mmCIF file of C-alpha atoms in Angstrom:
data_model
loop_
_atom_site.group_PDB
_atom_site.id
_atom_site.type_symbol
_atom_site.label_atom_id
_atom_site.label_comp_id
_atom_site.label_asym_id
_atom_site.label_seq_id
_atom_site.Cartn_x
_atom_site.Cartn_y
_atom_site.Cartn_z
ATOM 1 C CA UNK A 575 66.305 93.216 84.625
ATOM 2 C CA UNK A 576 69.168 93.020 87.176
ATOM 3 C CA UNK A 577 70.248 89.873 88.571
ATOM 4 C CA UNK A 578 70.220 91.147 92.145
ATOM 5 C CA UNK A 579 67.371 91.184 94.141
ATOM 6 C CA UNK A 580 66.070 94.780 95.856
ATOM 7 C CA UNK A 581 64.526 95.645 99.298
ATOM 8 C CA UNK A 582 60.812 95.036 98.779
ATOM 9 C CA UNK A 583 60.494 93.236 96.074
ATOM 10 C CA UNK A 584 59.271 89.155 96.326
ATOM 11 C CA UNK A 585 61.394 86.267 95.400
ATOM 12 C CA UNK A 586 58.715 85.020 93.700
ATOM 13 C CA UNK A 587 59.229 88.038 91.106
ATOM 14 C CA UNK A 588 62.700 86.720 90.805
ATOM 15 C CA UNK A 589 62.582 83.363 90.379
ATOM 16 C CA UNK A 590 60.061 83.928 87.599
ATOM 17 C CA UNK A 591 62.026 86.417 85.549
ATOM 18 C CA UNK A 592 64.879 84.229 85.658
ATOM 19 C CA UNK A 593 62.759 81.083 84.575
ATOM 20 C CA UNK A 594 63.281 79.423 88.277
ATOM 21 C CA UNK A 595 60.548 77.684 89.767
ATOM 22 C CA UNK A 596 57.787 79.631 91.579
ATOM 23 C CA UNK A 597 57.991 79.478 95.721
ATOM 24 C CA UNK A 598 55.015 79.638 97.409
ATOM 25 C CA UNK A 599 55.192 78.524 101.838
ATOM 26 C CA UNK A 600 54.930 74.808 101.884
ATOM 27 C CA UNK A 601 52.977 72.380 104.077
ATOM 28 C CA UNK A 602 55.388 70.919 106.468
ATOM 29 C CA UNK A 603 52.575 68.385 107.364
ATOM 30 C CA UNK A 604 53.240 67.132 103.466
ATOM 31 C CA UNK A 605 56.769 66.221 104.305
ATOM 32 C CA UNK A 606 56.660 62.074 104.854
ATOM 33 C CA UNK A 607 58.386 60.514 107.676
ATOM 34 C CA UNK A 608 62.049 61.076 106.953
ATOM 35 C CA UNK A 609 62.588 64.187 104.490
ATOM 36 C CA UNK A 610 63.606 67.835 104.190
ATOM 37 C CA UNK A 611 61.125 70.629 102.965
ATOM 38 C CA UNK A 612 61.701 73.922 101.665
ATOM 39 C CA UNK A 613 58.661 75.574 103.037
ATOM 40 C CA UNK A 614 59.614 79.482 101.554
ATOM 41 C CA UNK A 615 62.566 81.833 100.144
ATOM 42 C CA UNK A 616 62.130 85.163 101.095
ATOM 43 C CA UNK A 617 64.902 87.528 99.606
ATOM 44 C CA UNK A 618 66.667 89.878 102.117
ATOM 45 C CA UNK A 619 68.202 92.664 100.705
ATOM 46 C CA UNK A 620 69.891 92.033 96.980
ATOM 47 C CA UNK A 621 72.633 89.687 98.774
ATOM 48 C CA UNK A 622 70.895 86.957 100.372
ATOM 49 C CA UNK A 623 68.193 84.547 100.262
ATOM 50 C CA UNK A 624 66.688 83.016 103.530
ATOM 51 C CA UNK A 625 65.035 79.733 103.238
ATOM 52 C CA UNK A 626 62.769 78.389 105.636
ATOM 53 C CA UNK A 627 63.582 74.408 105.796
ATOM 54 C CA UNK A 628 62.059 71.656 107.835
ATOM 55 C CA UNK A 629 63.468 68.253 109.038
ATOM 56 C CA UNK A 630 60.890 65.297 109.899
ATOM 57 C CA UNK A 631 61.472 62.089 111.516
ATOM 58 C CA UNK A 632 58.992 59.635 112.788
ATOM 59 C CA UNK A 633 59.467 61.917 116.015
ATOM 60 C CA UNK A 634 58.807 64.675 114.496
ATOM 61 C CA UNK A 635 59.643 67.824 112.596
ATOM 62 C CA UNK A 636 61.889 70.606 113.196
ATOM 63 C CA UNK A 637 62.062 74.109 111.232
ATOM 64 C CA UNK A 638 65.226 75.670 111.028
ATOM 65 C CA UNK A 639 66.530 79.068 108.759
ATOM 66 C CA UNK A 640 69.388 78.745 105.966
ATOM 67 C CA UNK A 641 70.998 81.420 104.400
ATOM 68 C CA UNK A 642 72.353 81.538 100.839
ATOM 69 C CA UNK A 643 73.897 84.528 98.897
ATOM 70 C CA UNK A 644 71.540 85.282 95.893
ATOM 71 C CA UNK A 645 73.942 83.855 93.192
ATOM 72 C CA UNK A 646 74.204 80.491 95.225
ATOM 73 C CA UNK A 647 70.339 80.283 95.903
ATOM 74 C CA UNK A 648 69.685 80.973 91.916
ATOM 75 C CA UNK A 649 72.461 78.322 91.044
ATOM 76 C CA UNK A 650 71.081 75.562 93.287
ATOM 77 C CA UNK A 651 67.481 75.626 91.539
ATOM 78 C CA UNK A 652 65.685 75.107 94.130
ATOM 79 C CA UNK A 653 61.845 75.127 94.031
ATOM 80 C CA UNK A 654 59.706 74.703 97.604
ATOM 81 C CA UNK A 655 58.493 71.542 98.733
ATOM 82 C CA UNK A 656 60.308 68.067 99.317
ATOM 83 C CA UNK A 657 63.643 68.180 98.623
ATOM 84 C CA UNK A 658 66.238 65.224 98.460
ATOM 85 C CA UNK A 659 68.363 64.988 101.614
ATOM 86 C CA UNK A 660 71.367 64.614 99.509
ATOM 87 C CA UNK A 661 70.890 68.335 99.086
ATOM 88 C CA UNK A 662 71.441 69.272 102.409
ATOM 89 C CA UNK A 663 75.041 68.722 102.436
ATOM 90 C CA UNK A 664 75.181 70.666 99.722
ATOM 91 C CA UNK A 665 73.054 73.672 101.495
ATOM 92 C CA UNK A 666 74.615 73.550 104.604
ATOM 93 C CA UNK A 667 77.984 74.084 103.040
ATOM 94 C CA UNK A 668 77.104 77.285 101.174
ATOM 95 C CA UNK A 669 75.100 78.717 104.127
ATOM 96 C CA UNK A 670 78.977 78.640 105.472
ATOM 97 C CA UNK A 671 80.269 80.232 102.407
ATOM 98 C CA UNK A 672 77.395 83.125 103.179
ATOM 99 C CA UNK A 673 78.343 83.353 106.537
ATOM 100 C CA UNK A 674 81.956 83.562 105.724
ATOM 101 C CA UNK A 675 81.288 86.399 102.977
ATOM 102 C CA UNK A 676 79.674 88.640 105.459
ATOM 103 C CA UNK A 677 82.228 87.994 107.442
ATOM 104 C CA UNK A 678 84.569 88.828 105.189
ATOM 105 C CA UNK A 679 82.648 92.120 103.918
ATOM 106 C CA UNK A 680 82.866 93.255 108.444
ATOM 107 C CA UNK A 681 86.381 92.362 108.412
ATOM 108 C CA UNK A 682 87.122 94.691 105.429
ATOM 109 C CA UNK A 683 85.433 97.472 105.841
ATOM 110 C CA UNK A 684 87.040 97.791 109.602
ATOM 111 C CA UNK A 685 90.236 97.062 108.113
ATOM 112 C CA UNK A 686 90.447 97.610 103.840
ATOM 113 C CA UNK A 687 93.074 94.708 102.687
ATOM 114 C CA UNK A 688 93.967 92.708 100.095
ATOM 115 C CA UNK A 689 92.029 89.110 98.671
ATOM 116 C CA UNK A 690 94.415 87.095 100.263
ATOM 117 C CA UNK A 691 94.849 88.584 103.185
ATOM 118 C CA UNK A 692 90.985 88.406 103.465
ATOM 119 C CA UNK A 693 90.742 84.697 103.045
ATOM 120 C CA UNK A 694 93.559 84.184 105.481
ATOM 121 C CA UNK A 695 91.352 86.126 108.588
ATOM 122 C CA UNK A 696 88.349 84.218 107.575
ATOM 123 C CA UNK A 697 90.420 80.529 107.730
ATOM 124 C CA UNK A 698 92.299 82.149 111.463
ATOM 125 C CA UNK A 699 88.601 82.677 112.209
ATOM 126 C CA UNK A 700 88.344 78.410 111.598
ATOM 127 C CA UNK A 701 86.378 78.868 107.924
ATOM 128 C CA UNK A 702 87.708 75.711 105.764
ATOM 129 C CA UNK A 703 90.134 76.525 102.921
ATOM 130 C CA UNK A 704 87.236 75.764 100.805
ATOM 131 C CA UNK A 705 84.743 77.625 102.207
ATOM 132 C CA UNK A 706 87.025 80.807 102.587
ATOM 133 C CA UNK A 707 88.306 80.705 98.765
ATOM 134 C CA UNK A 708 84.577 80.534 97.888
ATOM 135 C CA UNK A 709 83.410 83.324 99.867
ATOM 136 C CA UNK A 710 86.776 85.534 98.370
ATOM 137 C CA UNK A 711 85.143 84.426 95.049
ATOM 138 C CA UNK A 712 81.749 85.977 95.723
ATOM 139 C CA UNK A 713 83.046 89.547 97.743
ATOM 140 C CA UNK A 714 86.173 89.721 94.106
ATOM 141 C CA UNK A 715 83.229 89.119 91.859
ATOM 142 C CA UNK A 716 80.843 91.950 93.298
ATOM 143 C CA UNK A 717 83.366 93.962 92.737
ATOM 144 C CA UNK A 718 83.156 94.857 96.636
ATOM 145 C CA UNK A 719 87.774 95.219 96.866
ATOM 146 C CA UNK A 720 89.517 97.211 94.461
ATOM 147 C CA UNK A 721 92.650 95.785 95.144
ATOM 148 C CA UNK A 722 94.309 98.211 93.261
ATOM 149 C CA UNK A 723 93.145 101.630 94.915
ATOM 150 C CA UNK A 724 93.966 99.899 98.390
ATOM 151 C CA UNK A 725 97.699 98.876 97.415
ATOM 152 C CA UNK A 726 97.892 102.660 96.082
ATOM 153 C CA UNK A 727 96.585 103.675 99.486
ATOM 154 C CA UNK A 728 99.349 101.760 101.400
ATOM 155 C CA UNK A 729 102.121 102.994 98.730
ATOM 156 C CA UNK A 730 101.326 106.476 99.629
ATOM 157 C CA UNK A 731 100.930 105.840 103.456
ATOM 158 C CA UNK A 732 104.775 104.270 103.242
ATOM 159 C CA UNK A 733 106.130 106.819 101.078
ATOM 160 C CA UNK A 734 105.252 109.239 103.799
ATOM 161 C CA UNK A 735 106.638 107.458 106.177
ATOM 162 C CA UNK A 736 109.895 107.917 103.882
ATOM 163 C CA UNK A 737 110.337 104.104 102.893
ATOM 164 C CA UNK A 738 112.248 103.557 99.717
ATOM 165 C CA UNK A 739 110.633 101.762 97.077
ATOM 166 C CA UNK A 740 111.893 98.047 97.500
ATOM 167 C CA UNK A 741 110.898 97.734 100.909
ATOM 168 C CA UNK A 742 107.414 99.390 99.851
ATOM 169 C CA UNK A 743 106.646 96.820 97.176
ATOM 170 C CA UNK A 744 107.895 94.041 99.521
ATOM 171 C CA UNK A 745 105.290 94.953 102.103
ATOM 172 C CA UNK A 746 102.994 95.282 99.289
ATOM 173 C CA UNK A 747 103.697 91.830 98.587
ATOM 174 C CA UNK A 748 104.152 90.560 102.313
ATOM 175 C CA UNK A 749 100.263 92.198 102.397
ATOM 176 C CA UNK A 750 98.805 89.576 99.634
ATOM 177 C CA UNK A 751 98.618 92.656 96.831
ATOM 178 C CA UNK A 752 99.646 90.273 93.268
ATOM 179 C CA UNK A 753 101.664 91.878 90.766
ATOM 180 C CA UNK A 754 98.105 92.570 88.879
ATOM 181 C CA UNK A 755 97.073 94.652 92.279
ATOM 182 C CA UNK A 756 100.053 96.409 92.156
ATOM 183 C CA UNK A 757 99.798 98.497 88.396
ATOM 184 C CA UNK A 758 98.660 101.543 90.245
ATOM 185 C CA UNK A 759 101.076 101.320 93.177
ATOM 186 C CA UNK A 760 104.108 101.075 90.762
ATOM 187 C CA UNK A 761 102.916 103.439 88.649
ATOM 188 C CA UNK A 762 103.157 106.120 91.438
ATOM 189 C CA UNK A 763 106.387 105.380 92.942
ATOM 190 C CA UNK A 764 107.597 105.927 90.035
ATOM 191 C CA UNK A 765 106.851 109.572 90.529
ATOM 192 C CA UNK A 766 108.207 109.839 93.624
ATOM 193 C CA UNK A 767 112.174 111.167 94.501
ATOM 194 C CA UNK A 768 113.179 108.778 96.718
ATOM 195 C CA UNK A 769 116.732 110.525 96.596
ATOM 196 C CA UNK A 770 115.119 113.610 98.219
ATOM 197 C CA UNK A 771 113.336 111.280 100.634
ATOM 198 C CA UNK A 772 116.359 109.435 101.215
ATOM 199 C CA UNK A 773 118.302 113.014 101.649
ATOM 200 C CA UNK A 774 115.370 113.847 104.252
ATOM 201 C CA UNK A 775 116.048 110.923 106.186
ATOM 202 C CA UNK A 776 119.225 111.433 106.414
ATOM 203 C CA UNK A 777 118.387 115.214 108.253
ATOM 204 C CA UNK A 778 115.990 113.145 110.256
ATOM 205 C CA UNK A 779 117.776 110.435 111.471
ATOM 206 C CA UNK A 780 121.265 111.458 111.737
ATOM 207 C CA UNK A 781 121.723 115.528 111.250
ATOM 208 C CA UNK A 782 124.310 115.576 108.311
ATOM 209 C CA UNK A 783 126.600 112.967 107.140
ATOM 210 C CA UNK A 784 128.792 111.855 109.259
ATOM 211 C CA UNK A 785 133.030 112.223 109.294
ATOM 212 C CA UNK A 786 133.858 108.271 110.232
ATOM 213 C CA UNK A 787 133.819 106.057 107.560
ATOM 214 C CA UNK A 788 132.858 103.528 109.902
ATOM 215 C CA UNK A 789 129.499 105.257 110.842
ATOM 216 C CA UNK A 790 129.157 106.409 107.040
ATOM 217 C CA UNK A 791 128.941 102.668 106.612
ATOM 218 C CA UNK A 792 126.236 102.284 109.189
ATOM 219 C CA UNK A 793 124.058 105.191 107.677
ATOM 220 C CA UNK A 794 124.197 103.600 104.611
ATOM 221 C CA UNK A 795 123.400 99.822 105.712
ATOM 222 C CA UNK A 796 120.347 101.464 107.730
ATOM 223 C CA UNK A 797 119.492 103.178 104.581
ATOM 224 C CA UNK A 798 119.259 100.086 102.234
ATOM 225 C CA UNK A 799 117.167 98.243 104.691
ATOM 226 C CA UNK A 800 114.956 101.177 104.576
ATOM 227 C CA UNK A 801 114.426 100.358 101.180
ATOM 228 C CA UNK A 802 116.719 103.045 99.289
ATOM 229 C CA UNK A 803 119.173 102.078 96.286
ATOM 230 C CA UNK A 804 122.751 102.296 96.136
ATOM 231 C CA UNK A 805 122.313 105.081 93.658
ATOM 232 C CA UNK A 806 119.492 106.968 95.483
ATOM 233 C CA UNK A 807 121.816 106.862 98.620
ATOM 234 C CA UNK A 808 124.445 108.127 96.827
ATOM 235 C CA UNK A 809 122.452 110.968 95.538
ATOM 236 C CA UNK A 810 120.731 112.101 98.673
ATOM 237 C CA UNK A 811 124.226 112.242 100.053
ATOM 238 C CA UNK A 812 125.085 114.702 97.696
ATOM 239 C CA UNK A 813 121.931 116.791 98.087
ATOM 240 C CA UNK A 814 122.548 116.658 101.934
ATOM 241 C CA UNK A 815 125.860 118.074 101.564
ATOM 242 C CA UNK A 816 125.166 120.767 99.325
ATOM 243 C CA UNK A 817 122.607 122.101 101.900
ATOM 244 C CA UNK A 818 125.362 122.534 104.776
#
């Protein structure tokens, strides 16, 4: 049986196949004076768990919703009735980690990026360090990024912009894309020409090469900060000539 829960289908069914104890709606009346109460779990989707908690004092109680991502909820053990208000600490903090991993899951699919670049919107957008690494955690282990497809994405979006390859892999890098991520990025540049991209910029940029030594110099120096090699440079120099 899967470990994720499915539209329609009780947590109860859940927590029993996974040898969790059973939740049935508590009596919040049960609670005593001072004390927290799980009065129900109800699973939402495969992803999350909503619980249903209740805080009493001697001036009475107060229900309030917590979310949990399904893996969190199962880890915690939780079973419904009193609970000790040490716990809530506890629940309160991965209720932010939830919140933070759907936040994280919007953020990417508007904008596809790298692991660390996701944990660095979702601690601009005030998440602790904590809180961001372990809601990263939860979207790498779903399996919800493949790093490596999106670095190959950006490769090919620089390449036909007619970068050269050093200033491709440092934006790679710049973009949070580890040398891991990068396998599939590297492994296509290394089909490209970048002497015929090179020679192509050149046509672009400047026309032909020019006569002056001193602006020779220039084309070159923009050339490397492009991203080409001294040998690629040379060669689409070469190729440029030949075709005028």
């Amino acid at each position: 049986m899967s470990d994720k829960l499915t539209f329609g289908r009780d947590i109860n069914e859940f927590l029993r196949s996974h040898g969790a104890p059973h939740t049935e709606a508590a009596d919040a009346d049960n609670v005593s004076e001072y004390g927290i109460c799980l009065l129900s779990a109800k699973a939402s989707g495969d992803e999350r768990v909503i619980l249903a908690i209740s805080v009493s004092n001697p001036s009475g109680s107060e229900e309030t919703e917590i979310v949990l991502l399904t893996e969190h909820f199962r880890e915690m053990n939780l079973s419904v009735g009193a609970l000790d208000a040490e716990i809530m600490p506890e629940l309160e903090y991965w209720s932010e980690v939830a919140r933070a991993y759907f936040s994280a899951c919007s953020s990417f699919a508007y904008t596809p990026s790298s692991l660390s670049t996701l944990r660095k919107k979702l601690i601009q957008k005030g998440f602790s360090k904590d809180v961001a690494s372990d809601a990263i955690a939860s979207v790498k282990s779903r399996g919800f990024v493949n790093e490596g497809q999106i670095a190959l994405r950006r490769a090919q979006l620089c390449v036909d912009k007619k970068w050269g390859r050093s200033r491709i892999l440092m934006k790679l890098r710049e973009e949070g894309f580890d040398e891991e991520a990068l396998g599939e990025a590297r492994n296509f540049l290394a089909t490209v020409n970048f002497a015929e991209n090179c020679a192509a910029l050149i046509k672009r940029k400047f026309g032909n090469i020019p006569d002056d030594r001193h602006q020779r110099e220039l084309m070159c120096a923009s050339l490397s900060r492009m991203g080409y090699s001294a040998a690629d440079i040379r060669t689409a120099q070469e190729i440029v000539k030949k075709q005028f």
